[in-house]
Short mmCIF file of C-alpha atoms in Angstrom, two decimals:
data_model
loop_
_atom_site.label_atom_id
_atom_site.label_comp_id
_atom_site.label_asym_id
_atom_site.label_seq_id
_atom_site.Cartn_x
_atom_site.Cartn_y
_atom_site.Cartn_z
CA UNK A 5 -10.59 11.18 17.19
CA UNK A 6 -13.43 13.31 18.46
CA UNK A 7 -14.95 9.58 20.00
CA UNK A 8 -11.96 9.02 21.95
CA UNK A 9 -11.98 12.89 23.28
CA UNK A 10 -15.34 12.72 24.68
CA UNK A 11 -14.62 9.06 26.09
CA UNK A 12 -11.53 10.73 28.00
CA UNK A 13 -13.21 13.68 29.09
CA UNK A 14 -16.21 11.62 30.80
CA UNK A 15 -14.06 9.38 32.23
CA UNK A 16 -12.21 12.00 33.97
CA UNK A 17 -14.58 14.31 35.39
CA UNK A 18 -16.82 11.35 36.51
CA UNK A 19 -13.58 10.27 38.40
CA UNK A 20 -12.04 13.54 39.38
CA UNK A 21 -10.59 14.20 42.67
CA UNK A 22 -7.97 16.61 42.90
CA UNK A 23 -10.47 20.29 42.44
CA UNK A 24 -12.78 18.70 44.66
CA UNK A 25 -10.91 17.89 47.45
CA UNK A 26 -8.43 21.09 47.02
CA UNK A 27 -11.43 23.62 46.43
CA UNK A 28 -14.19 22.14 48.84
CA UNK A 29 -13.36 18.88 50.64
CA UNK A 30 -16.54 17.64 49.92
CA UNK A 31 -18.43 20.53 51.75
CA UNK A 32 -20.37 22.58 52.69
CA UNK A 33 -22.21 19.62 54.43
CA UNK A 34 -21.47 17.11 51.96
CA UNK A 35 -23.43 19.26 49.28
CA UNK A 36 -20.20 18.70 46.48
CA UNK A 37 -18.68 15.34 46.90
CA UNK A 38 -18.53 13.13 43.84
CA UNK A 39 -17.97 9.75 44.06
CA UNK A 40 -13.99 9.75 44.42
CA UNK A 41 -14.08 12.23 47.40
CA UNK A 42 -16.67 10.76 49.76
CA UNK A 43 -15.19 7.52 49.15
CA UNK A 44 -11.89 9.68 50.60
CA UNK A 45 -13.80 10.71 53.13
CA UNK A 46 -15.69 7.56 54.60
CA UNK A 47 -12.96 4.58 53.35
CA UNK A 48 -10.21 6.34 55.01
CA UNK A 49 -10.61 9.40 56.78
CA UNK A 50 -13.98 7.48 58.70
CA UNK A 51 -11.92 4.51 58.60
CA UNK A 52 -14.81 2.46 57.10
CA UNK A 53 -12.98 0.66 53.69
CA UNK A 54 -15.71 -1.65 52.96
CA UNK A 55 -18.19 1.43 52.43
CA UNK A 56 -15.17 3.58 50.77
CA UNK A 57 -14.48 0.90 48.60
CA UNK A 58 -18.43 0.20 47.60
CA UNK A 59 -18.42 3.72 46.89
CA UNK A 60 -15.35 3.87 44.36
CA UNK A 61 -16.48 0.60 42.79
CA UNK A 62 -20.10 2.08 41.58
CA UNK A 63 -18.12 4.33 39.23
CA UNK A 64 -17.44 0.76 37.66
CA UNK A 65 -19.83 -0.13 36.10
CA UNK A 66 -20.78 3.31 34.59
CA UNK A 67 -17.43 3.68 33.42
CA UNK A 68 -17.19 0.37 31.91
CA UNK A 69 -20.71 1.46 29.77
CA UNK A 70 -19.06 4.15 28.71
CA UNK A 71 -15.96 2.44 27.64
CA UNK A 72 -17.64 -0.26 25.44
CA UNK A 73 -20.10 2.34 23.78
CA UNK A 74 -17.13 4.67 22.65
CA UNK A 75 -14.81 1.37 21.95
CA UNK A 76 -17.36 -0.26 19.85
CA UNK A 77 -18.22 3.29 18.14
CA UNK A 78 -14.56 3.72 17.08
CA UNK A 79 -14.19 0.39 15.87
CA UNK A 80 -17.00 0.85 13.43
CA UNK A 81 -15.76 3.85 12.04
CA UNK B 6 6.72 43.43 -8.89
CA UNK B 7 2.94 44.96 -7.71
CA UNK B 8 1.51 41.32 -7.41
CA UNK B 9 4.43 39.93 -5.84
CA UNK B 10 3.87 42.74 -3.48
CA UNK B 11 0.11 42.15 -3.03
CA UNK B 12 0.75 38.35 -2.01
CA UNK B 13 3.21 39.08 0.26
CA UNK B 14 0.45 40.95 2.18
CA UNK B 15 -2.01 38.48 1.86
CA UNK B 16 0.03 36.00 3.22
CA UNK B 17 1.16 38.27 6.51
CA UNK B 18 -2.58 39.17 6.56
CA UNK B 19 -3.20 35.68 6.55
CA UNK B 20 -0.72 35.30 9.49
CA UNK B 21 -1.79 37.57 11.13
CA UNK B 22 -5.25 36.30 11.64
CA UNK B 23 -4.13 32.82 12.59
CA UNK B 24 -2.30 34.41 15.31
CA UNK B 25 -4.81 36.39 16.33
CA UNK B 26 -6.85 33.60 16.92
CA UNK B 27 -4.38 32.21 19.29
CA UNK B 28 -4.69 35.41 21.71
CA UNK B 29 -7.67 33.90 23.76
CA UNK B 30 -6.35 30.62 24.11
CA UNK B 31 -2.59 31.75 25.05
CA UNK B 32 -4.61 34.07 27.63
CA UNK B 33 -6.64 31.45 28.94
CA UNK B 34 -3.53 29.56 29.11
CA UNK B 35 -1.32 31.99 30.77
CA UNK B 36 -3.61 34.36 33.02
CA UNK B 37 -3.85 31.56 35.93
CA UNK B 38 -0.07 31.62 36.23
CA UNK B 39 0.13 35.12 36.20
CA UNK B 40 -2.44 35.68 38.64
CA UNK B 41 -0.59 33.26 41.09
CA UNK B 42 2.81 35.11 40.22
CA UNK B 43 1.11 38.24 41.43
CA UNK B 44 -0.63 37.45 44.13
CA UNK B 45 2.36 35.67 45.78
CA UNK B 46 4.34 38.88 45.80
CA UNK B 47 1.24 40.72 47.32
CA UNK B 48 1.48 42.38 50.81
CA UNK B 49 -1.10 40.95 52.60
CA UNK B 50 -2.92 43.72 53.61
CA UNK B 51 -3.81 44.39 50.05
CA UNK B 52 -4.24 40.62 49.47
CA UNK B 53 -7.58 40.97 51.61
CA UNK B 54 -8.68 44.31 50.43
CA UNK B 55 -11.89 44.29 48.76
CA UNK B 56 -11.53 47.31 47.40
CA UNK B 57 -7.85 46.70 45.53
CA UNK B 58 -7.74 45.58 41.80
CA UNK B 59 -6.69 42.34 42.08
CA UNK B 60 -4.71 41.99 38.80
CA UNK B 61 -1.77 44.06 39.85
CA UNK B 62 0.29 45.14 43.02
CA UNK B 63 -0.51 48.40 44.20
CA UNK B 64 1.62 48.95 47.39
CA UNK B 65 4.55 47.43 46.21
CA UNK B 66 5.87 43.69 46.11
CA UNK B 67 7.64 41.88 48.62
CA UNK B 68 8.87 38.30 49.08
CA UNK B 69 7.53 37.38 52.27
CA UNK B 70 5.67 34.42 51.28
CA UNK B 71 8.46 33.19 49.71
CA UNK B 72 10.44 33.23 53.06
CA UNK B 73 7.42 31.63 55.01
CA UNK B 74 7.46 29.54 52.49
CA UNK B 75 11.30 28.15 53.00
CA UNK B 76 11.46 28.85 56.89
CA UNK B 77 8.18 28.24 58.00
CA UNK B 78 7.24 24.60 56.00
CA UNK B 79 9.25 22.12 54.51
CA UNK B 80 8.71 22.98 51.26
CA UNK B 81 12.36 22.25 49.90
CA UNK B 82 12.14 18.70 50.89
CA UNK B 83 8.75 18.40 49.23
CA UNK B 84 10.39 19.54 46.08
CA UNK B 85 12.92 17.09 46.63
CA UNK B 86 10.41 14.18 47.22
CA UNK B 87 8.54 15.03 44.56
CA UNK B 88 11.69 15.28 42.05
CA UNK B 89 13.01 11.73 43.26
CA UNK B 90 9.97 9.97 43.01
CA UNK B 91 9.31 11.69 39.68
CA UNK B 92 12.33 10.46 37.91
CA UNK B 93 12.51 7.14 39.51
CA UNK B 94 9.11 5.94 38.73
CA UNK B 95 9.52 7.56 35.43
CA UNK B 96 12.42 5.63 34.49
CA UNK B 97 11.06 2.56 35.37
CA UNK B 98 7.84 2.74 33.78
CA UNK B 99 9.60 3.50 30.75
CA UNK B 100 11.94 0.71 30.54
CA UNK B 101 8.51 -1.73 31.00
CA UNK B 102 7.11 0.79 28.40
CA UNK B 103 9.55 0.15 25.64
CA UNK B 104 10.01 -3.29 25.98
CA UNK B 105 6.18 -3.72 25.96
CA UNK B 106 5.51 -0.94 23.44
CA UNK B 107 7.33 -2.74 20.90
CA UNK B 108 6.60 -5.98 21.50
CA UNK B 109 3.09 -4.81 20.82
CA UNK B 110 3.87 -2.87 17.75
CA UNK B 111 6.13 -5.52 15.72
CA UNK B 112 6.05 -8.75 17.18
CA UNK B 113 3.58 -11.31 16.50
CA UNK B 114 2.14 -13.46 18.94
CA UNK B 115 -1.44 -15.19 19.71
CA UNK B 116 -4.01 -11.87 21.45
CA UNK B 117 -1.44 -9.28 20.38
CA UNK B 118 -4.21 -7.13 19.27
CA UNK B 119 -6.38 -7.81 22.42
CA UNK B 120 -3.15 -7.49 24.79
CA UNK B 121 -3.01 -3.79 23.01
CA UNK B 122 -6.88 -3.07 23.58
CA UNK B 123 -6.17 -4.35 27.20
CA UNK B 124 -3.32 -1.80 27.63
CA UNK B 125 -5.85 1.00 26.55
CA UNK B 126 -8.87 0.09 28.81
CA UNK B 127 -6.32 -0.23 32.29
CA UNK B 128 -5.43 3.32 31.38
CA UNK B 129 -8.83 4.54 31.44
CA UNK B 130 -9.45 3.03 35.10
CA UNK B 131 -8.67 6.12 37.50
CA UNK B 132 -6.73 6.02 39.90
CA UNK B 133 -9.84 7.18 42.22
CA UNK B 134 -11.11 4.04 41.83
CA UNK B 135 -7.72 2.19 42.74
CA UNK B 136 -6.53 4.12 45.67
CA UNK B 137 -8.69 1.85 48.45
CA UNK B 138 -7.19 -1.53 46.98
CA UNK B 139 -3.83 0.22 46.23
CA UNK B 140 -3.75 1.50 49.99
CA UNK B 141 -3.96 -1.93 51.24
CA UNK B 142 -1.39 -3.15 49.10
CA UNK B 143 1.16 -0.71 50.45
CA UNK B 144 0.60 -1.66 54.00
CA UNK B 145 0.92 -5.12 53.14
CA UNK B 146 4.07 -4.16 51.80
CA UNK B 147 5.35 -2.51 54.92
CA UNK B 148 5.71 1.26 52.70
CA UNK B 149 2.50 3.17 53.75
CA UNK B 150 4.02 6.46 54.89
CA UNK B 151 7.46 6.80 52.79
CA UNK B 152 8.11 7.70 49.27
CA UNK B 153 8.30 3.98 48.30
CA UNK B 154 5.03 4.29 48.53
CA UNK B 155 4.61 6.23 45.40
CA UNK B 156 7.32 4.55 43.43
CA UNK B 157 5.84 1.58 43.14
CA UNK B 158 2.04 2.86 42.57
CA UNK B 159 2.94 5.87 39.93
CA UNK B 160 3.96 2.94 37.46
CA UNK B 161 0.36 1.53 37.81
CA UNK B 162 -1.07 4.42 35.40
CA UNK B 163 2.19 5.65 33.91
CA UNK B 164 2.85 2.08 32.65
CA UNK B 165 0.06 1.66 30.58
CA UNK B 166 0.21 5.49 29.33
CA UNK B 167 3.61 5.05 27.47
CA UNK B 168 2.93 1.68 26.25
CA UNK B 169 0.10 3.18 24.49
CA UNK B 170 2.04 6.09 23.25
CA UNK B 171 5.01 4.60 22.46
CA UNK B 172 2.89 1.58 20.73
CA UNK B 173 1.90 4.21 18.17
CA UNK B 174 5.50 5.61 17.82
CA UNK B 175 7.06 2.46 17.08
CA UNK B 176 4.42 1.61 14.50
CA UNK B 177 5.46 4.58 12.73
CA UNK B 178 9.38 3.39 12.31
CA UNK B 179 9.66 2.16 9.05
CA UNK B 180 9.97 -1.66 9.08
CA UNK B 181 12.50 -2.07 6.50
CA UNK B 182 14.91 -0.65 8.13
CA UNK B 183 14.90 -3.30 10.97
CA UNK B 184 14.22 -6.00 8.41
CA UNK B 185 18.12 -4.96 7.64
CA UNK B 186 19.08 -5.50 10.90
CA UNK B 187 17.55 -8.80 11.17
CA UNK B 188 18.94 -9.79 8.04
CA UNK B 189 22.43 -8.81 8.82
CA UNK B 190 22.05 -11.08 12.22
CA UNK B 191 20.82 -8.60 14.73
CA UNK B 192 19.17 -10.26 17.38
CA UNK B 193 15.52 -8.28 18.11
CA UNK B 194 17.03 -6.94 21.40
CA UNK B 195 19.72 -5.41 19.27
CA UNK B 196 17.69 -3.86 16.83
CA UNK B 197 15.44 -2.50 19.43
CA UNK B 198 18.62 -0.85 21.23
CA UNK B 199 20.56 -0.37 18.10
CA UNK B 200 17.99 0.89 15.46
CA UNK B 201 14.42 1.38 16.98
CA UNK B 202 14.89 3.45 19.55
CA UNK B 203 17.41 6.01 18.32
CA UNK B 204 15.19 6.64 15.62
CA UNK B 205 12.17 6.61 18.29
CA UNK B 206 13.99 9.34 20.62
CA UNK B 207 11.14 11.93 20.03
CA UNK B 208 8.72 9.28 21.49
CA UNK B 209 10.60 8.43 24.12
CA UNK B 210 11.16 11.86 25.22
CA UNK B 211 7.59 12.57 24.86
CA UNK B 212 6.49 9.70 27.01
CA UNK B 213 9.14 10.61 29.61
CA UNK B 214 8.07 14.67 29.53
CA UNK B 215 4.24 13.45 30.18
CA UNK B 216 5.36 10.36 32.51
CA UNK B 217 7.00 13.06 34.18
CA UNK B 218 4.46 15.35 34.13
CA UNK B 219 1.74 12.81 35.54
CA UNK B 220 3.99 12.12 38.18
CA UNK B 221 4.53 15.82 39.57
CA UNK B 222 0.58 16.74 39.48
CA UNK B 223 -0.28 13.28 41.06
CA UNK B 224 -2.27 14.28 44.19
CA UNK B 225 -4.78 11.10 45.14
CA UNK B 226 -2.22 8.59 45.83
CA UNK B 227 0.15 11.35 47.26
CA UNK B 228 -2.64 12.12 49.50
CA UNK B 229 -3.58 8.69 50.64
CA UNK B 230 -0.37 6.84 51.26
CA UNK B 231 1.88 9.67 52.11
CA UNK B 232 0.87 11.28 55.94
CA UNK B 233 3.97 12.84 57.49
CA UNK B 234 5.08 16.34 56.51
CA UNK B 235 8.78 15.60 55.81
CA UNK B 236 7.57 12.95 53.32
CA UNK B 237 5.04 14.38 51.21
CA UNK B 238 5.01 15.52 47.32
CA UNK B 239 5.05 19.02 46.17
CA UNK B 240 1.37 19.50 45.29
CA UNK B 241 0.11 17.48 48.64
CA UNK B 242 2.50 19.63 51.08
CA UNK B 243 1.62 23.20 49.89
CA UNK B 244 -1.83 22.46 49.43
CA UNK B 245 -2.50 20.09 52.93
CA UNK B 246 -0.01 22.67 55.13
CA UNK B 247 -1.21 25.84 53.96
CA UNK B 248 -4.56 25.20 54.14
CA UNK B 249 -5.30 24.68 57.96
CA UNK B 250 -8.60 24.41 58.32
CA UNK B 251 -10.32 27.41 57.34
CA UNK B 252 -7.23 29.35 57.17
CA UNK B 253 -5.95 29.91 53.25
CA UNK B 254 -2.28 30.85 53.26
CA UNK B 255 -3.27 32.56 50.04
CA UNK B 256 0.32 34.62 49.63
CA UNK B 257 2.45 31.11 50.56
CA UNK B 258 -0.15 28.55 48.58
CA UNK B 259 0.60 30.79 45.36
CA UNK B 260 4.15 31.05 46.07
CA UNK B 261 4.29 27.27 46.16
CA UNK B 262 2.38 27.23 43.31
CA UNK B 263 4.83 29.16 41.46
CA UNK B 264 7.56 27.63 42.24
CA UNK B 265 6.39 23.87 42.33
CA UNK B 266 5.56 24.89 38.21
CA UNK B 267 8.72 25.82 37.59
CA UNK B 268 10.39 22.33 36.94
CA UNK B 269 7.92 21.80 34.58
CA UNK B 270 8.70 24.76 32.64
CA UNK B 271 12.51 24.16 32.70
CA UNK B 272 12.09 20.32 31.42
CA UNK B 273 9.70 21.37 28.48
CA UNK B 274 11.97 24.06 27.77
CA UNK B 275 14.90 21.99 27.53
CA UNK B 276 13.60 19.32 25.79
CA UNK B 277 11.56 21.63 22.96
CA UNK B 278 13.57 20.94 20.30
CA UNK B 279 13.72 17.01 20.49
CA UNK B 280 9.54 17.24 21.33
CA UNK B 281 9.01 19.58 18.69
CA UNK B 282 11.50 17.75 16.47
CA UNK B 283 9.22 14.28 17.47
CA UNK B 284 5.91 16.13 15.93
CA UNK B 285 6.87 16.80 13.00
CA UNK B 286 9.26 14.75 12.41
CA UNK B 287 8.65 12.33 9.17
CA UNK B 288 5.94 14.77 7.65
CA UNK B 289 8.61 15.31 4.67
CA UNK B 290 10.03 12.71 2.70
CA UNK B 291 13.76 13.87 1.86
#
């Protein structure tokens, strides 16, 4: 149970958008974006998609790590 | 008669302390909605005095945010967007959920168990990583900029979220009761209608008060696909029109706050006793 807390809480903050973008936007000078808010801010604000979306999709493959770590570590328990 | 009287104390003693260690979480709980109650009835004079405690009104409350609030911004149709699209997306994620949630939990077919694992890892993809794509999608549908918008993409991660939950509910419906209905020539359809889910109602209430839930705090999507005022959710109006710029609209953003939580309240409220009723439900064997 504990296994799939911590695999919910990483994959939230990693992918959290909502405090950033309320408290900060991202700034001062770009100092507290994670990945979810400057892909906001340069796929559609800037207009540029392709970078947005390259920016989103490197919390991919992180996320799927984490995923099959914490799946395979419940299964064996 | 003394010993009787002694374990009576221990046990309240004993209550007691449980309680007590409840205090800092009910406080941690609480004390954010209290401090946006307050400060929304602030003058605002006092608001931005460094000097005034901040936990209390001093020079007396008034409701002026409030009015800015319904005179100055749109905030009743935001409450109304956000209510429609709440409940519509809501309902139809849980009619996929059921139907799917079952089908999962009793019926046998080749990759059931991999169909259920599949189920679990889309929920874990975040919307922040879907909201490009997604964006495309709805202008390729013709929606961007209406509340269509966020019908059809709430389902997306509310769909997989009651499967999953309901999944587990159903499993815990004792089989041989709709063995009986099968028997007596109940087709699966009718002992899903018939038997399952009145017996399920705590799980499906559950999975409707957090579908719901999910649906009313939703700010990415609402953000992205949603950019005229008179269209926008709840949480994305009070926090993208009172915010201009630099410029907090601290007295109107609580206000908004306050009152965008109170639906939420009111449907927990209302529904305690079936929720309630669904946890501990089935913990004694009559």
């Amino acid at each position: 149970m504990l296994a799939v807390v911590v695999l919910f809480s990483t994959i939230f903050t990693f992918s959290d958008f909502n405090i950033v973008q309320v408290l900060t936007r991202g700034g001062p000078v770009n100092t507290t974006h994670l990945f979810a808010t400057l892909a906001y801010q340069i796929g559609l604000q800037g207009g540029n998609l392709g970078q947005g979306a390259a920016i989103s999709l490197f919390l991919f493959p992180m996320l799927a790590l984490v995923v099959f770590l914490q799946l395979r570590y419940i299964r064996k328990e | 008669m003394g010993r009787a009287a002694s374990q009576r104390r221990a046990a309240w003693w004993r209550a007691a302390r449980t309680y007590a260690n409840l205090v800092p979480f009910i406080f941690f709980a609480l004390f954010p909605f209290y401090f946006m109650f307050v400060t929304s009835f602030k003058r605002n004079a006092e608001l931005y005095n460094l000097k005034a405690v901040p936990f209390w009104i001093q020079t007396g409350a008034i409701s002026d945010h409030y009015t800015f609030l319904f005179q100055k911004t749109e905030f009743l149709t935001w409450m109304k967007n956000s209510l429609t699209i709440s409940v519509l997306a809501m309902t139809v994620s849980l009619a996929i959920a059921i139907l799917a949630g079952y089908s999962l939990a009793r019926l046998r077919y080749r990759g059931v168990a991999s169909f259920g694992t599949a189920v679990f890892i889309t929920y874990l993809v975040p919307p922040t990583l879907l909201f490009l794509p997604l964006s495309q999608v709805i202008n390729w549908l013709g929606l961007s900029d209406s509340i269509w918008a966020l019908v059809v993409t709430y389902p997306t991660f509310l769909v997989p979220f009651s499967t999953w939950l309901l999944m587990g509910y159903f499993r815990t419906v004792p089989r041989e009761v709709e063995e009986c209905a099968l028997v007596d020539g109940a087709s699966r359809m009718q002992t899903l209608t018939r038997i399952v889910l009145p017996m399920a109602v705590p799980g499906v209430v559950c999975a409707a008060l957090f579908g719901f839930t999910l649906c009313w705090n939703e700010y990415i999507y609402a953000l992205t696909f949603v950019s005229q005022s008179g269209n926008k959710t709840a949480v994305v109006g009070v926090t993208a029109d009172l915010i201009r710029g630099d410029i907090y609209y601290w007295g109107s953003l609580m206000a908004g706050a306050v009152l965008a939580s109170v639906p939420i309240v009111v449907i927990y409220v209302w529904f305690l006793d079936y929720y309630v009723s669904g946890l501990t439900a089935g913990a004694v064997k009559g």
